[in-house]
Coordinates of N, CA and C in Angstrom, one line a residue:
Chain I
D1 N -1.3 -8.1 -13.4 CA -2.0 -9.7 -13.6 C -3.4 -9.0 -11.8
Q2 N -4.0 -8.2 -12.8 CA -5.1 -7.8 -11.7 C -5.8 -8.8 -10.8
Q3 N -5.5 -9.2 -9.4 CA -6.0 -10.9 -9.3 C -7.8 -10.0 -9.0
V4 N -7.8 -8.6 -8.6 CA -9.4 -8.0 -7.7 C -9.8 -7.1 -9.1
K5 N -10.8 -7.6 -9.6 CA -11.1 -7.1 -10.8 C -13.2 -6.4 -10.6
Q6 N -12.9 -5.1 -10.3 CA -14.7 -4.5 -10.4 C -14.9 -4.1 -11.9
N7 N -15.7 -5.1 -12.3 CA -15.8 -4.8 -14.0 C -16.8 -3.6 -14.2
S8 N -17.6 -3.2 -13.9 CA -18.3 -2.0 -13.5 C -17.7 -0.8 -13.3
P9 N -17.2 0.4 -14.2 CA -16.9 1.4 -13.4 C -17.6 2.5 -13.0
S10 N -19.3 1.9 -13.5 CA -20.0 2.9 -11.8 C -21.8 2.1 -12.6
L11 N -21.8 2.4 -11.5 CA -23.5 2.0 -11.1 C -24.5 3.2 -10.7
S12 N -25.2 3.7 -11.1 CA -26.8 4.4 -11.5 C -27.6 3.7 -10.6
V13 N -28.5 3.5 -9.4 CA -29.8 3.7 -8.9 C -30.7 4.5 -8.4
Q14 N -32.3 4.3 -8.3 CA -33.2 5.8 -8.0 C -32.9 5.0 -6.1
E15 N -33.1 6.5 -5.5 CA -33.3 6.7 -3.4 C -34.5 5.2 -3.7
G16 N -34.3 5.0 -2.7 CA -34.8 3.8 -2.8 C -34.8 2.4 -2.3
R17 N -33.9 2.1 -4.1 CA -34.4 1.0 -5.0 C -32.8 -0.1 -4.2
I18 N -32.3 -0.8 -4.8 CA -30.9 -2.0 -3.5 C -29.4 -1.7 -4.7
S19 N -28.8 -1.2 -4.2 CA -27.3 -1.5 -5.2 C -27.1 -2.3 -5.2
I20 N -26.2 -3.2 -5.7 CA -25.7 -4.4 -5.7 C -24.4 -3.8 -6.1
L21 N -22.7 -3.6 -5.6 CA -22.1 -3.9 -6.6 C -21.7 -5.1 -6.5
N22 N -20.7 -5.4 -7.5 CA -20.1 -6.9 -7.5 C -18.8 -6.5 -7.3
C23 N -17.7 -7.6 -7.7 CA -15.9 -7.6 -7.7 C -15.6 -9.0 -8.2
D24 N -15.3 -9.4 -8.3 CA -14.2 -10.9 -8.8 C -13.2 -10.6 -8.3
Y25 N -12.7 -12.5 -8.4 CA -10.7 -12.3 -7.4 C -10.3 -13.3 -8.4
T26 N -8.4 -13.5 -9.0 CA -8.0 -14.2 -9.6 C -7.4 -14.9 -8.3
N27 N -7.1 -15.0 -6.8 CA -6.6 -15.3 -6.5 C -6.6 -16.1 -5.6
S28 N -6.9 -17.5 -5.2 CA -7.8 -18.0 -4.2 C -7.1 -18.5 -2.9
M29 N -6.0 -17.9 -2.8 CA -5.6 -18.0 -1.7 C -6.0 -16.7 -0.4
F30 N -6.7 -15.8 -1.0 CA -7.2 -14.7 -0.4 C -8.8 -15.2 0.7
D31 N -7.9 -14.6 1.4 CA -9.0 -15.2 2.4 C -10.0 -14.2 3.4
Y32 N -10.0 -13.1 3.7 CA -10.5 -12.1 3.4 C -10.2 -10.8 2.4
F33 N -11.8 -10.5 2.8 CA -12.4 -9.2 1.9 C -13.2 -8.3 2.6
L34 N -12.5 -6.9 2.1 CA -13.5 -6.4 2.3 C -14.1 -5.0 1.4
W35 N -14.9 -3.9 1.5 CA -15.6 -2.7 0.8 C -15.1 -1.5 1.5
Y36 N -14.4 -1.1 0.5 CA -14.6 0.3 1.3 C -15.0 1.9 0.4
K37 N -15.3 2.8 1.1 CA -16.0 3.7 0.6 C -15.2 4.7 0.5
K38 N -15.2 5.6 -1.5 CA -14.6 6.2 -0.5 C -14.8 7.7 -1.4
Y39 N -14.8 8.5 -1.0 CA -16.0 10.0 -1.5 C -14.3 10.8 -2.2
P40 N -15.3 11.9 -2.9 CA -13.6 12.8 -3.8 C -12.2 13.2 -2.1
A41 N -11.7 13.2 -2.7 CA -10.1 14.6 -2.2 C -10.2 13.4 -0.7
E42 N -10.6 12.1 -0.6 CA -11.3 12.3 0.9 C -10.2 10.4 0.6
G43 N -9.4 9.8 2.0 CA -9.4 8.5 1.9 C -10.2 8.1 1.9
P44 N -10.0 6.6 1.6 CA -11.0 5.4 1.8 C -11.1 4.9 3.2
T45 N -12.5 5.0 3.2 CA -13.4 4.4 4.3 C -13.5 2.6 5.1
F46 N -13.3 2.8 5.3 CA -13.5 1.0 5.6 C -15.6 1.0 5.7
L47 N -16.0 -0.2 5.2 CA -17.4 -0.5 5.4 C -17.4 -1.2 5.9
I48 N -17.2 -3.0 5.4 CA -17.2 -3.6 5.6 C -16.9 -4.9 5.0
S49 N -16.2 -6.2 5.9 CA -16.1 -7.0 5.9 C -16.4 -8.6 5.9
I50 N -15.5 -9.8 5.1 CA -16.0 -10.8 5.7 C -14.7 -11.7 5.2
S51 N -14.7 -13.5 6.2 CA -14.3 -14.0 6.4 C -14.1 -15.0 5.2
S52 N -13.8 -15.1 4.4 CA -13.6 -16.3 4.0 C -14.6 -18.4 4.6
I53 N -14.6 -18.1 6.2 CA -14.9 -19.0 6.2 C -16.7 -19.2 6.4
K54 N -17.3 -17.9 5.9 CA -18.1 -17.0 5.9 C -18.7 -16.9 4.5
D55 N -19.7 -16.8 4.3 CA -20.8 -16.4 2.6 C -21.3 -14.8 3.0
K56 N -21.3 -15.0 4.3 CA -23.0 -13.7 4.7 C -22.5 -12.7 5.8
N57 N -22.1 -11.6 5.4 CA -22.2 -10.7 6.6 C -23.4 -9.0 6.2
E58 N -24.2 -9.2 7.9 CA -24.8 -8.2 7.1 C -24.3 -7.0 8.3
D59 N -24.7 -5.7 8.2 CA -24.4 -4.5 8.9 C -24.9 -3.3 8.8
G60 N -26.1 -4.1 9.1 CA -26.9 -2.6 8.9 C -27.8 -2.2 7.9
R61 N -27.6 -1.6 7.0 CA -28.1 -1.4 5.2 C -27.2 -2.0 4.2
F62 N -26.4 -2.4 5.0 CA -25.2 -3.3 4.0 C -24.8 -4.5 4.1
T63 N -25.1 -5.7 3.2 CA -25.4 -6.7 3.3 C -23.6 -7.2 1.6
V64 N -22.6 -8.1 2.7 CA -21.6 -8.4 1.7 C -21.6 -10.2 1.6
F65 N -22.1 -11.0 0.1 CA -21.9 -11.7 -0.2 C -20.4 -12.5 -0.2
L66 N -20.2 -13.7 0.1 CA -18.6 -14.5 -0.8 C -19.4 -15.7 -1.8
N67 N -19.0 -15.4 -2.4 CA -18.9 -17.0 -3.6 C -17.4 -17.6 -3.6
K68 N -17.5 -18.3 -3.1 CA -15.7 -18.4 -3.2 C -15.7 -19.9 -4.7
S69 N -16.6 -20.6 -4.3 CA -16.5 -21.4 -5.8 C -17.0 -20.4 -6.7
A70 N -16.9 -20.0 -7.1 CA -17.0 -18.3 -8.3 C -16.3 -17.9 -8.4
K71 N -15.6 -17.3 -6.8 CA -14.7 -16.1 -7.0 C -15.0 -15.2 -7.4
H72 N -16.0 -14.5 -6.1 CA -16.7 -13.7 -6.5 C -18.1 -12.9 -5.2
L73 N -17.4 -11.8 -4.6 CA -18.3 -10.7 -3.6 C -19.0 -10.3 -4.0
S74 N -20.4 -9.2 -3.3 CA -21.1 -8.7 -4.7 C -21.3 -7.6 -2.9
L75 N -21.1 -6.5 -3.2 CA -22.4 -5.5 -2.1 C -23.4 -5.2 -1.6
H76 N -24.0 -5.3 -1.9 CA -25.3 -4.8 -1.5 C -25.8 -3.8 -0.6
I77 N -26.7 -2.5 -1.1 CA -26.6 -1.3 -0.3 C -28.4 -1.9 -0.4
V78 N -29.3 -1.4 0.9 CA -31.5 -2.0 0.9 C -31.2 -0.8 2.4
P79 N -32.7 0.1 1.8 CA -32.5 0.9 0.6 C -31.4 1.7 0.6
S80 N -31.4 2.7 -0.7 CA -29.8 3.0 -1.4 C -29.6 4.7 -0.6
Q81 N -29.5 5.7 -0.8 CA -29.0 7.1 -0.2 C -29.1 7.3 -0.7
P82 N -29.1 9.1 -1.1 CA -28.1 9.6 -2.2 C -26.4 10.2 -1.0
G83 N -26.4 9.6 0.0 CA -25.8 10.1 0.5 C -24.4 8.6 0.4
D84 N -24.7 7.7 -0.2 CA -24.4 6.5 -0.6 C -23.7 6.4 -1.7
S85 N -23.5 7.7 -2.7 CA -23.2 8.3 -4.0 C -21.7 8.4 -3.3
A86 N -20.6 7.9 -4.2 CA -18.9 7.5 -3.8 C -19.0 6.5 -4.5
V87 N -17.4 6.3 -4.6 CA -16.6 4.5 -5.4 C -17.0 3.8 -4.2
Y88 N -16.8 3.1 -4.5 CA -16.3 1.6 -3.5 C -15.9 1.1 -3.3
F89 N -14.6 0.1 -3.5 CA -13.4 -0.4 -3.5 C -13.9 -1.7 -3.3
C90 N -13.3 -2.3 -3.7 CA -13.2 -3.5 -3.3 C -11.3 -4.7 -3.2
A91 N -11.4 -5.0 -2.4 CA -10.5 -5.1 -1.4 C -9.9 -6.8 -1.5
A92 N -8.8 -7.1 -1.1 CA -8.5 -8.5 -0.8 C -7.4 -8.8 -0.6
S93 N -7.4 -9.4 1.0 CA -5.8 -10.6 1.7 C -6.0 -11.4 1.8
R94 N -4.5 -11.9 2.1 CA -4.7 -13.2 2.3 C -3.7 -13.5 3.7
G95 N -3.6 -14.3 4.3 CA -2.5 -14.8 5.8 C -1.0 -14.9 4.7
G96 N -0.6 -13.8 6.3 CA 0.8 -14.5 6.8 C 1.3 -13.8 4.9
S97 N 0.5 -12.1 5.1 CA 0.8 -11.0 3.5 C 1.4 -9.6 4.6
N98 N 1.5 -10.3 5.5 CA 1.6 -8.2 6.0 C 0.3 -7.7 6.3
Y99 N -1.2 -8.7 6.0 CA -2.3 -8.2 6.2 C -2.1 -6.6 4.3
K100 N -1.4 -7.3 3.5 CA -1.4 -6.8 2.5 C -2.3 -6.5 2.4
L101 N -2.8 -5.3 1.1 CA -4.9 -5.0 0.7 C -3.9 -5.2 -0.7
T102 N -5.5 -6.1 -1.5 CA -4.8 -5.5 -2.8 C -6.6 -4.9 -3.8
F103 N -6.4 -3.6 -4.0 CA -7.3 -3.6 -4.5 C -8.5 -3.5 -5.9
G104 N -9.1 -3.1 -6.5 CA -9.9 -3.7 -7.4 C -10.0 -1.8 -7.7
K105 N -10.3 -1.7 -8.9 CA -10.4 -1.2 -8.9 C -11.6 1.1 -9.1
G106 N -12.4 0.4 -8.0 CA -13.5 1.1 -8.2 C -15.2 0.7 -8.9
T107 N -15.6 1.1 -7.8 CA -16.8 1.1 -8.6 C -17.9 2.7 -8.3
L108 N -18.3 3.7 -9.0 CA -18.6 4.9 -8.9 C -20.2 4.5 -8.7
L109 N -20.6 4.5 -7.5 CA -21.6 4.5 -7.8 C -23.3 5.9 -7.7
T110 N -24.5 6.5 -7.6 CA -24.3 7.2 -8.0 C -25.6 7.0 -7.5
V111 N -26.3 7.6 -6.6 CA -27.7 7.3 -5.8 C -29.2 8.6 -6.0
N112 N -29.8 8.6 -6.9 CA -30.1 9.8 -7.5 C -32.1 10.0 -6.8
P113 N -32.0 11.3 -6.3 CA -33.9 11.6 -5.4 C -34.7 11.1 -6.6
Chain A
S1 N -8.8 4.6 19.2 CA -9.2 4.7 17.9 C -7.7 5.5 17.2
Q2 N -7.4 4.6 15.2 CA -5.8 5.3 15.1 C -6.3 6.3 14.1
T3 N -5.7 7.4 14.5 CA -5.2 8.8 13.4 C -4.1 9.1 12.8
I4 N -4.8 9.4 11.8 CA -3.2 9.0 10.7 C -3.5 11.3 10.5
H5 N -2.5 11.5 10.0 CA -2.7 12.5 9.8 C -1.6 12.9 8.2
Q6 N -1.4 12.9 7.2 CA -1.1 13.0 6.2 C -1.2 14.8 5.3
W7 N 0.1 14.6 5.1 CA 0.2 16.4 4.5 C 1.5 16.7 3.7
P8 N 1.5 17.4 2.6 CA -0.3 18.6 2.0 C -1.1 18.1 1.5
A9 N -1.9 18.3 1.4 CA -3.6 17.8 0.9 C -4.1 17.6 -0.9
T10 N -2.6 18.8 -1.1 CA -2.2 19.1 -2.7 C -0.9 19.8 -2.3
L11 N -0.9 19.3 -4.3 CA 1.1 19.5 -4.2 C 1.1 19.5 -6.2
V12 N 1.6 20.8 -6.0 CA 2.1 21.2 -7.4 C 3.7 21.2 -7.9
Q13 N 4.4 20.1 -8.1 CA 5.5 20.5 -8.3 C 6.1 19.9 -10.0
P14 N 7.4 20.0 -9.9 CA 8.2 20.5 -11.6 C 8.4 18.7 -11.5
V15 N 8.9 18.8 -13.1 CA 9.4 17.7 -13.5 C 11.2 17.8 -12.8
G16 N 11.5 16.8 -11.9 CA 13.0 17.3 -11.9 C 13.7 17.4 -10.5
S17 N 11.9 18.4 -10.2 CA 11.2 18.2 -8.3 C 12.5 17.4 -7.5
P18 N 12.3 17.6 -5.9 CA 12.3 16.3 -5.0 C 10.9 16.6 -4.2
L19 N 10.8 15.3 -3.5 CA 9.4 15.2 -3.1 C 9.4 14.7 -1.6
S20 N 8.7 15.5 -0.6 CA 9.1 14.8 0.2 C 7.2 14.0 1.2
L21 N 6.8 13.2 1.2 CA 5.8 13.2 1.9 C 5.1 12.7 3.1
E22 N 4.4 13.2 4.1 CA 4.8 12.7 5.7 C 3.7 11.8 5.6
C23 N 3.3 11.1 6.2 CA 2.7 10.5 7.2 C 3.0 9.7 8.8
T24 N 1.8 10.6 10.0 CA 1.6 10.6 10.8 C 0.5 10.0 12.4
V25 N 1.0 8.7 12.4 CA 0.0 7.9 13.0 C -0.1 8.4 14.3
E26 N -1.7 8.4 15.1 CA -1.5 8.9 16.6 C -2.4 7.3 16.9
G27 N -3.2 7.0 18.2 CA -3.4 6.4 18.8 C -3.2 4.7 18.2
T28 N -1.5 4.2 18.2 CA -1.5 2.7 18.5 C 0.2 2.9 18.2
S29 N 0.4 2.2 18.5 CA 1.7 1.9 18.6 C 2.2 0.4 17.7
N30 N 3.4 0.3 17.5 CA 4.1 -1.0 16.4 C 2.7 -1.0 15.2
P31 N 2.4 -0.2 14.0 CA 1.7 -1.1 13.0 C 2.3 -1.6 11.7
N32 N 1.5 -1.6 11.5 CA 1.9 -1.5 9.5 C 1.7 -0.7 8.9
L33 N 2.9 -0.2 8.8 CA 2.4 1.3 7.3 C 1.7 1.3 6.1
Y34 N 1.6 1.6 5.2 CA 1.2 1.3 3.6 C 0.8 2.9 3.0
W35 N 1.5 2.7 2.0 CA 2.2 3.9 1.0 C 1.3 2.6 -0.4
Y36 N -0.1 4.1 -0.9 CA -0.2 3.3 -2.1 C -0.6 4.4 -2.7
R37 N -0.9 4.5 -3.8 CA -1.1 5.0 -4.7 C -2.6 4.9 -5.5
Q38 N -3.2 5.7 -6.4 CA -4.7 6.4 -7.2 C -4.2 6.6 -8.0
A39 N -3.7 6.3 -9.4 CA -3.7 7.3 -10.4 C -4.5 7.6 -11.4
A40 N -4.7 8.4 -12.0 CA -6.4 8.7 -12.4 C -6.6 7.4 -13.2
G41 N -7.9 7.1 -13.3 CA -9.0 5.9 -14.3 C -8.3 4.2 -13.3
R42 N -7.8 4.5 -12.2 CA -6.9 3.1 -11.8 C -7.2 3.0 -10.5
G43 N -7.1 1.7 -9.6 CA -7.6 2.0 -8.8 C -6.2 1.8 -7.2
L44 N -6.3 1.5 -6.3 CA -5.4 1.8 -5.7 C -4.3 1.1 -5.7
Q45 N -2.8 1.3 -5.6 CA -1.2 0.5 -6.0 C -1.6 0.0 -4.9
L46 N -0.8 -0.5 -4.4 CA 0.1 -0.4 -2.9 C 2.1 -0.5 -3.2
L47 N 2.6 0.5 -2.8 CA 4.2 1.1 -3.4 C 5.1 0.2 -2.2
F48 N 4.9 1.0 -0.5 CA 5.3 0.4 -0.6 C 4.6 -0.2 1.1
Y49 N 5.0 -1.0 1.6 CA 4.8 -1.2 3.3 C 5.4 -1.7 4.3
S50 N 5.7 -0.8 6.5 CA 6.2 -0.9 6.6 C 5.9 -2.0 7.7
V51 N 6.6 -2.8 8.3 CA 6.1 -3.7 9.8 C 6.6 -3.4 11.0
G52 N 8.3 -1.9 10.7 CA 8.6 -1.9 11.4 C 9.7 -0.8 11.2
I53 N 9.9 -0.4 12.1 CA 11.0 0.6 12.1 C 12.2 0.8 10.8
G54 N 12.3 0.9 10.2 CA 14.3 0.9 9.1 C 14.1 0.1 8.3
Q55 N 12.5 -0.8 8.0 CA 11.6 -1.7 7.9 C 10.9 -1.4 6.6
I56 N 11.3 -1.4 4.8 CA 10.7 -1.5 4.5 C 10.6 -1.7 3.4
S57 N 9.7 -2.6 2.0 CA 9.2 -3.5 1.2 C 8.7 -2.7 0.2
S58 N 9.1 -2.9 -1.1 CA 8.7 -2.5 -1.9 C 7.9 -3.6 -3.1
E59 N 7.2 -2.6 -3.0 CA 5.9 -3.7 -3.4 C 6.1 -3.5 -5.4
V60 N 6.7 -1.8 -6.6 CA 6.4 -2.1 -7.6 C 7.9 -1.6 -7.6
P61 N 8.7 -1.5 -9.0 CA 9.8 -0.8 -8.9 C 9.1 0.4 -9.0
Q62 N 10.0 1.3 -8.4 CA 9.5 3.0 -9.3 C 10.4 3.7 -9.3
N63 N 10.1 5.6 -8.8 CA 10.8 6.5 -9.4 C 10.2 6.4 -7.7
L64 N 10.4 6.0 -6.8 CA 9.9 6.6 -5.4 C 10.6 6.0 -4.6
S65 N 11.1 6.2 -3.5 CA 11.7 5.1 -1.6 C 10.5 5.9 -1.0
A66 N 10.6 5.0 0.3 CA 10.5 5.0 1.1 C 11.3 4.7 2.9
S67 N 10.8 6.0 3.9 CA 12.0 5.9 5.3 C 10.2 5.7 5.9
R68 N 11.0 4.9 6.6 CA 10.4 4.8 8.3 C 11.9 4.9 9.5
P69 N 11.4 6.3 9.7 CA 12.5 6.6 11.1 C 12.0 6.6 12.5
Q70 N 10.5 6.3 12.1 CA 10.1 6.5 14.3 C 9.0 5.3 13.3
D71 N 8.6 5.3 15.1 CA 7.3 3.7 15.6 C 6.7 4.1 14.4
R72 N 5.4 5.5 14.6 CA 4.8 5.9 13.5 C 5.1 7.2 13.0
Q73 N 5.7 7.3 12.0 CA 6.6 8.3 11.1 C 7.3 7.4 10.0
F74 N 5.9 7.5 9.0 CA 5.9 6.8 7.3 C 6.7 7.9 6.0
I75 N 7.1 7.7 5.2 CA 7.4 9.5 4.4 C 7.9 8.4 3.3
L76 N 7.7 9.2 2.3 CA 7.5 8.6 0.7 C 8.6 10.2 -0.2
S77 N 9.3 9.8 -0.5 CA 10.6 10.3 -0.9 C 11.0 10.1 -3.0
S78 N 10.5 11.9 -3.5 CA 11.4 11.1 -4.7 C 12.4 12.0 -5.3
K79 N 13.7 12.0 -5.6 CA 15.4 12.8 -5.9 C 14.3 13.8 -6.7
K80 N 13.6 13.2 -7.6 CA 13.7 14.0 -9.2 C 11.6 13.3 -9.8
L81 N 11.4 13.9 -9.2 CA 9.6 13.7 -10.3 C 9.6 13.8 -11.8
L82 N 8.8 12.9 -11.9 CA 8.6 12.1 -13.3 C 7.1 12.5 -14.2
L83 N 6.9 13.2 -14.8 CA 5.4 13.0 -15.0 C 4.0 12.0 -14.5
S84 N 4.9 10.8 -14.4 CA 3.9 9.9 -14.5 C 4.1 9.3 -12.8
D85 N 4.7 10.8 -12.5 CA 4.6 10.3 -10.3 C 3.3 10.7 -10.3
S86 N 2.9 11.6 -11.1 CA 1.8 11.6 -10.5 C 0.2 11.4 -10.0
G87 N -0.5 11.8 -9.2 CA -1.2 10.8 -8.3 C -2.3 10.8 -7.3
F88 N -3.2 10.5 -6.8 CA -3.3 10.6 -5.6 C -2.7 9.6 -4.7
Y89 N -2.3 9.6 -3.2 CA -0.9 8.8 -1.8 C -1.1 8.9 -1.1
L90 N -1.4 7.6 -0.5 CA -2.5 7.2 0.8 C -0.8 6.7 0.9
C91 N -1.5 6.8 2.8 CA -0.9 6.7 3.9 C -2.3 5.6 5.0
A92 N -1.8 4.1 4.6 CA -2.9 4.0 6.1 C -1.9 2.7 6.5
C93 N -2.9 2.7 7.8 CA -2.4 1.8 8.7 C -3.3 1.0 8.9
G94 N -3.0 -0.6 9.3 CA -3.5 -1.6 9.4 C -2.6 -2.0 11.3
S95 N -3.1 -2.2 12.1 CA -3.4 -2.4 13.6 C -2.3 -3.8 13.6
G96 N -2.4 -4.7 12.7 CA -2.4 -6.3 12.2 C -4.5 -7.1 13.2
I97 N -5.0 -6.7 14.1 CA -5.3 -6.7 14.5 C -6.7 -7.8 13.8
N98 N -6.4 -7.0 13.1 CA -7.8 -7.2 12.0 C -6.9 -7.3 10.3
Y99 N -7.9 -7.5 9.4 CA -7.6 -6.7 7.9 C -7.9 -5.4 7.4
G100 N -9.0 -4.8 8.4 CA -8.5 -3.5 8.3 C -7.8 -2.9 8.2
Y101 N -7.7 -1.3 7.2 CA -7.0 -0.3 7.8 C -7.7 0.8 7.6
T102 N -6.7 1.8 8.3 CA -7.3 3.0 7.8 C -6.4 3.8 7.4
F103 N -6.8 4.8 6.4 CA -6.8 5.7 5.6 C -6.6 7.1 6.5
G104 N -5.3 7.7 5.7 CA -5.4 9.2 5.9 C -6.3 10.1 4.5
S105 N -6.1 11.2 5.1 CA -6.7 11.6 3.5 C -5.9 11.9 2.7
G106 N -4.9 11.8 2.0 CA -4.7 11.4 0.9 C -3.5 13.4 0.5
T107 N -2.4 12.8 -0.5 CA -2.3 14.3 -1.0 C -2.2 14.0 -2.7
R108 N -2.5 14.9 -3.3 CA -2.9 15.2 -4.7 C -1.6 15.5 -5.0
L109 N -1.1 14.8 -5.7 CA 0.3 15.2 -6.1 C 0.2 16.1 -7.8
T110 N 0.4 16.8 -8.8 CA 0.3 16.9 -10.3 C 2.0 17.2 -10.2
V111 N 2.6 16.7 -11.5 CA 4.1 16.9 -11.2 C 3.9 17.9 -13.3
V112 N 3.9 18.7 -13.2 CA 3.8 19.4 -14.0 C 5.0 20.3 -15.2

């Protein structure tokens, strides 16, 4: 039972354009959501997060949107840069779970120069 | 800030051989520690987590075990590896202040 789903295994965009990565979840108890970025043969690095009490969080070129009624979140990268090419993981956690994160399968973003 | 040391970076082991992967943490005390695995074509799956010395919780039934002999040391082990144990193993640390993790650089294990 996959509680966090990233239905697009890959996404390709042109440099300078917007990248939109999507994530859906099924567990209504999740109250915190995170995005991680991963390069090959490296551990994931934290990118941005959002609490369930918010619907938007912005950090520079990265913005995460949360739609709780739809159980959907998205990561927007504007403008996209070739260095953004990586696998992006969506993750979710619920209070009282010892901060265990449930991850999606990831989306490979390729930004073409 | 937290730093996670994880080794080795790559490992090729025959089926039936034992395994020991070590993870140590710097820059924090009493962290929550996690072992994740990324198998080919799959996401990050939580294998074990620990909230303190000697406290291990297993998330999925499997051929692996974990131990936490010291506050900032987390070990993943197996007595006899299976082909299905191949994957990219990641150690992670959470301070509990927020929900973000710091990940180690990972170990690529190939069982042949």
